PDB file of C-alpha atoms and ligand atoms in Angstrom:
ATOM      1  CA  UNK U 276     -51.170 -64.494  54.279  1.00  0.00           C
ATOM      2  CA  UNK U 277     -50.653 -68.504  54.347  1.00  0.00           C
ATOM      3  CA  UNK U 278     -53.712 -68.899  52.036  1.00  0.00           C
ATOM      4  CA  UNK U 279     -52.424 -66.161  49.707  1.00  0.00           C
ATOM      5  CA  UNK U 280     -49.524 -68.202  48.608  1.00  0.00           C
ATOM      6  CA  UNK U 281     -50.828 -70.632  47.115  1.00  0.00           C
ATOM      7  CA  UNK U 282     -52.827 -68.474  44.970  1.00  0.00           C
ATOM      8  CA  UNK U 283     -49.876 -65.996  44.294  1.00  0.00           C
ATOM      9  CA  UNK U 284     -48.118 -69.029  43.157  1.00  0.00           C
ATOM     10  CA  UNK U 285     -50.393 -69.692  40.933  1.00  0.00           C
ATOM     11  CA  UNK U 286     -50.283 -67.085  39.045  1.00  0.00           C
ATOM     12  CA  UNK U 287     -46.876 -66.559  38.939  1.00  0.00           C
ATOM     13  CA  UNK U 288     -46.628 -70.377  37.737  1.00  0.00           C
ATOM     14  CA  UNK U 289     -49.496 -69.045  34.922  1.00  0.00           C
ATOM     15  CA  UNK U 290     -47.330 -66.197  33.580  1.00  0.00           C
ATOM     16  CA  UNK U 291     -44.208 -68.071  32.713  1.00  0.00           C
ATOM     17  CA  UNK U 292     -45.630 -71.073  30.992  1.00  0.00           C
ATOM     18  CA  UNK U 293     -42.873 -71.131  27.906  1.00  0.00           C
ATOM     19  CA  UNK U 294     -45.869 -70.571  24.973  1.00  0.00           C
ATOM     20  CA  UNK U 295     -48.661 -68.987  26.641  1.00  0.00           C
ATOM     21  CA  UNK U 296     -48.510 -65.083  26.876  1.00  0.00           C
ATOM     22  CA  UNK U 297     -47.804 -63.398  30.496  1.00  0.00           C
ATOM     23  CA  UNK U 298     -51.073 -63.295  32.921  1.00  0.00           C
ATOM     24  CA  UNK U 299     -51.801 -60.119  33.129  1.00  0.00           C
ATOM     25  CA  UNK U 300     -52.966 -59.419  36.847  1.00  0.00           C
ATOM     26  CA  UNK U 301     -53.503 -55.303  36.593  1.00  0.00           C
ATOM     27  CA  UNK U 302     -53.118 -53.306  33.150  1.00  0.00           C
ATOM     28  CA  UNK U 303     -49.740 -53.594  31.659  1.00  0.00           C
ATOM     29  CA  UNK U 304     -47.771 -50.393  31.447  1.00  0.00           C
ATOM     30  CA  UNK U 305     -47.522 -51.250  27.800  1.00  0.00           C
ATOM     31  CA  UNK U 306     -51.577 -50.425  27.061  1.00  0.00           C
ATOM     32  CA  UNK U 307     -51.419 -46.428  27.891  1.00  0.00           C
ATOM     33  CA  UNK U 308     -52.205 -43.893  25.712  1.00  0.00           C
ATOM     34  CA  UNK U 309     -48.795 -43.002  23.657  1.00  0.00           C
ATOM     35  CA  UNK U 310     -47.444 -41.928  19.821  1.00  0.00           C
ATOM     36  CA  UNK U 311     -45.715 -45.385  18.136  1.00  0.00           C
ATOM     37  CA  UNK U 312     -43.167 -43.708  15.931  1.00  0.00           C
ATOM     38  CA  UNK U 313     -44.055 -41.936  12.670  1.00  0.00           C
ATOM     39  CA  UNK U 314     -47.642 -42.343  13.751  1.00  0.00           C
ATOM     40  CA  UNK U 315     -50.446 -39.674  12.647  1.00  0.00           C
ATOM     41  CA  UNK U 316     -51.068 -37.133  15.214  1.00  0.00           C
ATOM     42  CA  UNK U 317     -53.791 -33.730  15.178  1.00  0.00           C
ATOM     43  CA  UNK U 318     -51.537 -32.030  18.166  1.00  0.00           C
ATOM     44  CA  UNK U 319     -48.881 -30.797  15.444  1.00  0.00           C
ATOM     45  CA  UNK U 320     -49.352 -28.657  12.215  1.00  0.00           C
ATOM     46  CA  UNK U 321     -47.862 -31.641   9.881  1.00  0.00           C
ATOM     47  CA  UNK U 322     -50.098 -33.873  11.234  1.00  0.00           C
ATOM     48  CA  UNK U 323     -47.382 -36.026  12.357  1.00  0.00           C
ATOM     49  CA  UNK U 324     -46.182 -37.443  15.723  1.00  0.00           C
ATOM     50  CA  UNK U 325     -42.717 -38.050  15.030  1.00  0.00           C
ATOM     51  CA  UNK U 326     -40.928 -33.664  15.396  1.00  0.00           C
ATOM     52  CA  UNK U 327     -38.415 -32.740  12.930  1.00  0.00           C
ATOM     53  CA  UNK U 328     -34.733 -32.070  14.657  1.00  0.00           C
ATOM     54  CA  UNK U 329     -33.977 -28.733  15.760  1.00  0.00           C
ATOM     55  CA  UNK U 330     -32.223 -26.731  12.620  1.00  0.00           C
ATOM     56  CA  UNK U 331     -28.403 -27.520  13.338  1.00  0.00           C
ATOM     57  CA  UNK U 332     -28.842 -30.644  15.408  1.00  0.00           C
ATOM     58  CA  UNK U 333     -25.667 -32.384  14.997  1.00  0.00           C
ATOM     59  CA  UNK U 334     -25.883 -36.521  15.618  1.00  0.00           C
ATOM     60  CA  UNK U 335     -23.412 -37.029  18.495  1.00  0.00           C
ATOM     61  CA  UNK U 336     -19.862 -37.905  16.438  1.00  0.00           C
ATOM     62  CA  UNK U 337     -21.199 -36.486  13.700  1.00  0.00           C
ATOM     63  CA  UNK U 338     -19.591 -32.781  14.277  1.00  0.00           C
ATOM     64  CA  UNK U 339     -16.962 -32.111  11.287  1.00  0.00           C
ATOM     65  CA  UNK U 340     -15.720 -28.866  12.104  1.00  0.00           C
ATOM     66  CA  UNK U 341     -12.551 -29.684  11.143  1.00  0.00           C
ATOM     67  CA  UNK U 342     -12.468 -28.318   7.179  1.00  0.00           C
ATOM     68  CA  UNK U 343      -9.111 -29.743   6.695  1.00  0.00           C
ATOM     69  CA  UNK U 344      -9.687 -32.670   8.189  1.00  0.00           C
ATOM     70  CA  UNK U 345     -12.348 -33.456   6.269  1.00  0.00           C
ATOM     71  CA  UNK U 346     -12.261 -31.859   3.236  1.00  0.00           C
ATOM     72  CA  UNK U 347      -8.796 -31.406   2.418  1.00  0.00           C
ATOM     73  CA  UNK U 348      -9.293 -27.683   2.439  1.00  0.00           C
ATOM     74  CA  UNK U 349      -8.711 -24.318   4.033  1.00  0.00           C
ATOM     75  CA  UNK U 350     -10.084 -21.001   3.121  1.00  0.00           C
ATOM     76  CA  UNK U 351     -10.847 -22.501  -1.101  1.00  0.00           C
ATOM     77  CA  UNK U 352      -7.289 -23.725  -1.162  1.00  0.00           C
ATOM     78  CA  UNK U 353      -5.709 -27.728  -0.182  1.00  0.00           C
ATOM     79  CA  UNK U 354      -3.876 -27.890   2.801  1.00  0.00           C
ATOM     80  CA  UNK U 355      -0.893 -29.801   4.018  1.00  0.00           C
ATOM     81  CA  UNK U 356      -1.627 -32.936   6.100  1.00  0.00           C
ATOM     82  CA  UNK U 357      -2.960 -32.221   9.376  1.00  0.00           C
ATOM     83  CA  UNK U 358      -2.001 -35.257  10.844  1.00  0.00           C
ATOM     84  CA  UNK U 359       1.361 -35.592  12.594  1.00  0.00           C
ATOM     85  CA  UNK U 360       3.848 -37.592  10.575  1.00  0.00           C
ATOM     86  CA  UNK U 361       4.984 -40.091  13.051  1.00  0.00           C
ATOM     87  CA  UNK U 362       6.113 -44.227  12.503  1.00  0.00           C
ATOM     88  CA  UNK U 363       2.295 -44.815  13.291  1.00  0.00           C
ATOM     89  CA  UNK U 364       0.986 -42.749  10.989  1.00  0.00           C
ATOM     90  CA  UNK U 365       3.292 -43.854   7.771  1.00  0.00           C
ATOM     91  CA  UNK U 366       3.038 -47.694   9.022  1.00  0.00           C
ATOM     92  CA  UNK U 367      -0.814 -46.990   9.128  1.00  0.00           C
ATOM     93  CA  UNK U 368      -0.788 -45.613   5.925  1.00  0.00           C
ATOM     94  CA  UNK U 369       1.600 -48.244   4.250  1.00  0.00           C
ATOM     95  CA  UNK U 370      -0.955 -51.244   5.315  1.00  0.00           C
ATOM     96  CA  UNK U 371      -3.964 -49.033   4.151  1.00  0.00           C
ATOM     97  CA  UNK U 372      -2.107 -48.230   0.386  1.00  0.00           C
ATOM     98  CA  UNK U 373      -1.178 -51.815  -0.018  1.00  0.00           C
ATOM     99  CA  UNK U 374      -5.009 -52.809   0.523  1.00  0.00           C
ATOM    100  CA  UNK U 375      -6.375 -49.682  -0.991  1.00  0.00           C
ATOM    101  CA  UNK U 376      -4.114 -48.572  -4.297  1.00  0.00           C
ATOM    102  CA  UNK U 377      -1.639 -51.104  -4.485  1.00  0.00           C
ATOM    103  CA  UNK U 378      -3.823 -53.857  -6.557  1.00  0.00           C
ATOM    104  CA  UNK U 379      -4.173 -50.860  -9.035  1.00  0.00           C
ATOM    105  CA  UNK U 380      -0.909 -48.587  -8.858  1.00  0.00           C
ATOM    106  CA  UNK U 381       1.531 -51.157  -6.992  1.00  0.00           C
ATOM    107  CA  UNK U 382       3.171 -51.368  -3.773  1.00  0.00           C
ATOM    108  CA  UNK U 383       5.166 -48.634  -4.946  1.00  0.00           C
ATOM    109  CA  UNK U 384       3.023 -46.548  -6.598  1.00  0.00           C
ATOM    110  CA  UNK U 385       4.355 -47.050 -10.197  1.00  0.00           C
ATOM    111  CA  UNK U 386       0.933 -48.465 -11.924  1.00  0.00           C
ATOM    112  CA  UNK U 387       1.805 -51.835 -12.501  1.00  0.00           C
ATOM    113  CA  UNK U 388      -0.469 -53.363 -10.039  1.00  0.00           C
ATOM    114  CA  UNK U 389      -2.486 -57.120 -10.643  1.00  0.00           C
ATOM    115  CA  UNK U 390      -5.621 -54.946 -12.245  1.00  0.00           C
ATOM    116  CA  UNK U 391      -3.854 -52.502 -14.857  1.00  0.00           C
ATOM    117  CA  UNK U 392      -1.576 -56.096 -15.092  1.00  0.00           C
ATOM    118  CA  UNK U 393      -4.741 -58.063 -16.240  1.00  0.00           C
ATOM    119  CA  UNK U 394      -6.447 -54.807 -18.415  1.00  0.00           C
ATOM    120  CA  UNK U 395      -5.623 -51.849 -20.548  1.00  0.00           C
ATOM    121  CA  UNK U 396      -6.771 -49.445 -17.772  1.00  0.00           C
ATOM    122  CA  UNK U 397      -3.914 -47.385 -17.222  1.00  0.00           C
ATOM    123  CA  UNK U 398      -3.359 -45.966 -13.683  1.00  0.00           C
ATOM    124  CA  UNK U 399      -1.152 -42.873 -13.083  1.00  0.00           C
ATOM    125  CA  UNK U 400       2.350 -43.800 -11.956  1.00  0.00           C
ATOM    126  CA  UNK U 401       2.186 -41.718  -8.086  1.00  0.00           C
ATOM    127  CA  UNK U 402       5.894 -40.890  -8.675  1.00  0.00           C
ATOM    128  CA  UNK U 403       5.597 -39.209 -11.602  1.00  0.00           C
ATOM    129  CA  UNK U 404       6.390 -34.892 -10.863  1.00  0.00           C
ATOM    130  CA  UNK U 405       2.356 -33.975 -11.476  1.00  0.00           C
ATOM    131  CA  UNK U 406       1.702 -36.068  -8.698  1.00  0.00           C
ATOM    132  CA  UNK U 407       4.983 -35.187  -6.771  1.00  0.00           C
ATOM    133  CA  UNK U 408       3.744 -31.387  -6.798  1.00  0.00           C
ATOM    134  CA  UNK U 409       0.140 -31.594  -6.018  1.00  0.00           C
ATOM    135  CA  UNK U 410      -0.527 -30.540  -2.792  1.00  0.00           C
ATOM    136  CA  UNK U 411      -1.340 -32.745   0.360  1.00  0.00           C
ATOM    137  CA  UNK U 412      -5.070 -31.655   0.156  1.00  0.00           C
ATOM    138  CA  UNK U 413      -5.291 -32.731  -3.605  1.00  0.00           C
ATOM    139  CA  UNK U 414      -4.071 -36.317  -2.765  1.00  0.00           C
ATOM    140  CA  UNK U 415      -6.737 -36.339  -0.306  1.00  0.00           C
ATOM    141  CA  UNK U 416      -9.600 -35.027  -2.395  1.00  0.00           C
ATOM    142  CA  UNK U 417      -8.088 -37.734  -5.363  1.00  0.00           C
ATOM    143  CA  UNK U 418      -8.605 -40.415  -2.697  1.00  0.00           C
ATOM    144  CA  UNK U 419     -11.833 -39.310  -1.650  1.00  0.00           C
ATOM    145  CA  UNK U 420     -13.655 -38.809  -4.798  1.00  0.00           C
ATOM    146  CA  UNK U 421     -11.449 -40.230  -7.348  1.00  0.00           C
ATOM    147  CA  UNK U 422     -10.677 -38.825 -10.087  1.00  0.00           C
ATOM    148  CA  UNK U 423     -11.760 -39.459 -13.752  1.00  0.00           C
ATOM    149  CA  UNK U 424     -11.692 -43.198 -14.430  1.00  0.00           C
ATOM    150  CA  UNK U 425     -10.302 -44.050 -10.673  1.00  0.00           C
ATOM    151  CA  UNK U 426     -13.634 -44.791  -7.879  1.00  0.00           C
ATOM    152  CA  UNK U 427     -13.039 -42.870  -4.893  1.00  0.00           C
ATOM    153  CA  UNK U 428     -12.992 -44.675  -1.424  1.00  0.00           C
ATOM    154  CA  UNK U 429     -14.269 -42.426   0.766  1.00  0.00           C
ATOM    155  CA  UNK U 430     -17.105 -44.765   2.026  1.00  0.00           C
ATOM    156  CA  UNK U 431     -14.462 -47.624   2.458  1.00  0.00           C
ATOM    157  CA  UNK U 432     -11.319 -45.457   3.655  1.00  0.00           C
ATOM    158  CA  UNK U 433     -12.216 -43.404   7.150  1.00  0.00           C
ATOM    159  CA  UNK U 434     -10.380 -39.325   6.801  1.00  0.00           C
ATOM    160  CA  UNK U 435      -7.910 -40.474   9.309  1.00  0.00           C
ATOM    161  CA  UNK U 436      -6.700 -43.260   7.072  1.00  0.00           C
ATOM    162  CA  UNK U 437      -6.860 -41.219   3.468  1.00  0.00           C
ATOM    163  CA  UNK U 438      -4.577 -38.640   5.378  1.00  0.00           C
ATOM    164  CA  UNK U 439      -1.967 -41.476   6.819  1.00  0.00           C
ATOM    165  CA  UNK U 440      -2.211 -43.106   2.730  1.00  0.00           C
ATOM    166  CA  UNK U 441      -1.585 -39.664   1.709  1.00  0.00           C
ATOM    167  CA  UNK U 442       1.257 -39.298   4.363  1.00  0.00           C
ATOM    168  CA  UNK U 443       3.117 -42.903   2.891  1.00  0.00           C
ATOM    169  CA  UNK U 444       2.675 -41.514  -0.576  1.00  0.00           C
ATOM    170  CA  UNK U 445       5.506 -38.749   0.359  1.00  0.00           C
ATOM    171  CA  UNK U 446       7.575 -41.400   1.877  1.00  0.00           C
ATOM    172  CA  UNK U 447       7.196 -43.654  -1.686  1.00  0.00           C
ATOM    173  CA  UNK U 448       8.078 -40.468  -3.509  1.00  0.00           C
ATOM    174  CA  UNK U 449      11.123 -40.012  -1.216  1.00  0.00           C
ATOM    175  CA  UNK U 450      12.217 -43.382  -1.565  1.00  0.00           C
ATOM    176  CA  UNK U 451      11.988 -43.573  -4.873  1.00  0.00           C
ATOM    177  CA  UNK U 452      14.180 -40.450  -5.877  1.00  0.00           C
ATOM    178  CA  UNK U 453      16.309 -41.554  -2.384  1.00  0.00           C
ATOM    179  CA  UNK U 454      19.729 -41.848  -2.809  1.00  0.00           C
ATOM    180  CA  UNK U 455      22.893 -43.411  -1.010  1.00  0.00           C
ATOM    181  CA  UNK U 456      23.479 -40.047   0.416  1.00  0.00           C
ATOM    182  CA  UNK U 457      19.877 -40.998   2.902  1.00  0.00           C
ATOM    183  CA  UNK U 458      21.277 -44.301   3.429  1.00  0.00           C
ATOM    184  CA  UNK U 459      22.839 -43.978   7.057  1.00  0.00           C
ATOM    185  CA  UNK U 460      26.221 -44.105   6.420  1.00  0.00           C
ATOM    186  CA  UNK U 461      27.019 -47.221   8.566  1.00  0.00           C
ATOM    187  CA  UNK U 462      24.442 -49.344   6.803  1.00  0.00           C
ATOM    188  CA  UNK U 463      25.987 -48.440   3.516  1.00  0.00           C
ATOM    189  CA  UNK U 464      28.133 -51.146   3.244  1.00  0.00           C
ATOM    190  CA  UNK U 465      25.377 -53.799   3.606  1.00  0.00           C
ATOM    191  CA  UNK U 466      23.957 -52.716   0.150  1.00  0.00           C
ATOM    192  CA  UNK U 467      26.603 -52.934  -1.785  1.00  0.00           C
TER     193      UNK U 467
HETATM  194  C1  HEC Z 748      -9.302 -49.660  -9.203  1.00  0.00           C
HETATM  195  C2  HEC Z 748      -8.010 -49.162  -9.556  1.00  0.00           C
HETATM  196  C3  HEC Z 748      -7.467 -48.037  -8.700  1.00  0.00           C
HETATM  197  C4  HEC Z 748      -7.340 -48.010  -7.336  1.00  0.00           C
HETATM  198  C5  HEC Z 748      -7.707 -49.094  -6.340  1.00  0.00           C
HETATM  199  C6  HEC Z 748      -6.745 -46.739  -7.020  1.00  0.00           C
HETATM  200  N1  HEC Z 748      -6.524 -46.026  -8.142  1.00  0.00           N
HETATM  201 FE1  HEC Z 748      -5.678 -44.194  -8.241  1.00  0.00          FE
HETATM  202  N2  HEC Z 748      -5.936 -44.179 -10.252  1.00  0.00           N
HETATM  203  C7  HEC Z 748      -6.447 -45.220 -10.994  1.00  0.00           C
HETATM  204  C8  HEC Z 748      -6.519 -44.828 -12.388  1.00  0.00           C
HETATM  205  C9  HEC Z 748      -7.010 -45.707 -13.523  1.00  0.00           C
HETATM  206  C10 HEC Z 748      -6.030 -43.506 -12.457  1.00  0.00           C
HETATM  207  C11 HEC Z 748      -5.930 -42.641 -13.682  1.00  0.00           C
HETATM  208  C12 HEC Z 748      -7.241 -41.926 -13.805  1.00  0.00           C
HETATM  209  C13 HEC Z 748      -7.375 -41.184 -15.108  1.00  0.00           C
HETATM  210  O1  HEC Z 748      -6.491 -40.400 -15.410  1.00  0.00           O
HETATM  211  O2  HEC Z 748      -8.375 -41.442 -15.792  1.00  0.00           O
HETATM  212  C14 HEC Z 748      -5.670 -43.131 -11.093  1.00  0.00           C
HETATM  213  C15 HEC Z 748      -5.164 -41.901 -10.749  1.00  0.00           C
HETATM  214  C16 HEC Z 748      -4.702 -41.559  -9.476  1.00  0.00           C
HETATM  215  C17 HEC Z 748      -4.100 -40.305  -9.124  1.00  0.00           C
HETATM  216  C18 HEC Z 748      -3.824 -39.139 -10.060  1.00  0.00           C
HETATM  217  C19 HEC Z 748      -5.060 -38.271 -10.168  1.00  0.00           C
HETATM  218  C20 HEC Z 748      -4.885 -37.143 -11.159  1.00  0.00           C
HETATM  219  O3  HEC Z 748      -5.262 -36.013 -10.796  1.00  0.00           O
HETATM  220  O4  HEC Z 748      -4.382 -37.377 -12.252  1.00  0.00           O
HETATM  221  C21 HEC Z 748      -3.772 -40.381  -7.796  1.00  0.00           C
HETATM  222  C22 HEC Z 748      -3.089 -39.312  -6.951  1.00  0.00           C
HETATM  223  C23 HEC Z 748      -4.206 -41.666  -7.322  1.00  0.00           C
HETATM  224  N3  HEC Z 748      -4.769 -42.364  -8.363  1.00  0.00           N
HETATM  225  C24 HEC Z 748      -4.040 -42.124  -6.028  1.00  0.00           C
HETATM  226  C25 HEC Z 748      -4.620 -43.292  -5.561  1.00  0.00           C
HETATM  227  C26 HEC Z 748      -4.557 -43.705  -4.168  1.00  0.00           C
HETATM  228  C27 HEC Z 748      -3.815 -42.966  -3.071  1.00  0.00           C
HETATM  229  C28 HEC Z 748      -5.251 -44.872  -4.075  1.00  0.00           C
HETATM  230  C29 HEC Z 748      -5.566 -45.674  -2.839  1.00  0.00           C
HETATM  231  C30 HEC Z 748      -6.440 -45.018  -1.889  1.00  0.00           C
HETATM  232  C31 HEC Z 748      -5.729 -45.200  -5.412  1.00  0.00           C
HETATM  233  N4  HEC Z 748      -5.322 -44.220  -6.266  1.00  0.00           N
HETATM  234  C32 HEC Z 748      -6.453 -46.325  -5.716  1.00  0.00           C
HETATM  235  C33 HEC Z 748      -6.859 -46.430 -10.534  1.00  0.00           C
HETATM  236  C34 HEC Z 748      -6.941 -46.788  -9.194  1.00  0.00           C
END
């Protein structure tokens, strides 16, 4: 055993020198008979290694069984938001329309943003009645896929977020047709 160390030593010290490649003492586990990926293979009819997924394999996360959630749409027709419209969700959707719509149709949705400013590309005004009736769903689809000459940001805007800008679009249409009457009635005074 004494006169083994040494020798084990030795070899260990041979392995681990910083540029020369591990000493290989018995066959590595990595030289065994095995399929690299994509490689060619005679076991399988295709003549290929790599097996296609099982029909209806679904990449974990990946599920979308939600059709309103992420389409916009129930049964052929547009839904209402299926999000919950709580102070999260608007304040989400406030910070997501000012990054996302806001250079275009302004902060409040009129169409005077910095790039209709700067060009004679007219966005629509969100306030105007058209937009006012179209239903939750249709917002979302607008966002999603645009919409004539508007892009749509569904690869920079997640479903979750086009649903909370759709949800702060409301509250810009409320508060632009608001009155003093939804002013509560001891802050009244401060506005006048
Ligand atoms: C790059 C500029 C730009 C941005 C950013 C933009 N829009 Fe638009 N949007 C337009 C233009 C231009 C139109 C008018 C399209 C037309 O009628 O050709 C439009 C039209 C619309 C319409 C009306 C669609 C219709 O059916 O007439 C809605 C609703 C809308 N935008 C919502 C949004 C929302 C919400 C966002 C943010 C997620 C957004 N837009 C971001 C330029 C933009």
């Amino acid at each position: 055993m004494m006169r083994a160390a040494p020798i084990l030593l030795a070899l260990i010290g041979l392995g681990c020198g910083p540029n020369t490649p591990p000493l290989e003492v018995f066959n590595d586990m990595k030289h065994q008979p095995k399929y690299l990926p994509l490689e060619a293979s005679p076991l399988f009819a295709d003549g290929s290694a790599s097996r296609p997924a099982p029909e209806g394999t679904v990449a974990r996360g990946e599920l979308r069984e939600d059709t309103v959630f992420y389409t916009g749409k129930s049964g052929g027709e547009y839904a209402a938001n299926p999000l919950p419209l709580t102070m999260e969700v608007l304040q989400r959707g406030r910070e997501r329309f000012d990054i996302y719509c806001a250079p275009c149709h302004d902060r409040t949705g009129e169409g005077r943003g910095i790039v209709a400013l700067r060009s004679n590309w007219l966005p629509v005004n969100l306030n105007d009645d058209r937009i006012r009736q179209m239903p939750d769903g249709q917002l979302f689809e607008t966002i999603t896929y645009g919409q004539r000459t508007m892009p749509g940001y569904r690869f920079q805007i997640t479903e979750h977020d086009r649903w909370a800008i759709v949800a702060y679009v409301r509250a810009l249409h409320r508060a632009t047709r608001g009155t003093i009457q939804d002013v509560p009635p001891e802050l009244r005074s401060a506005l006048r």
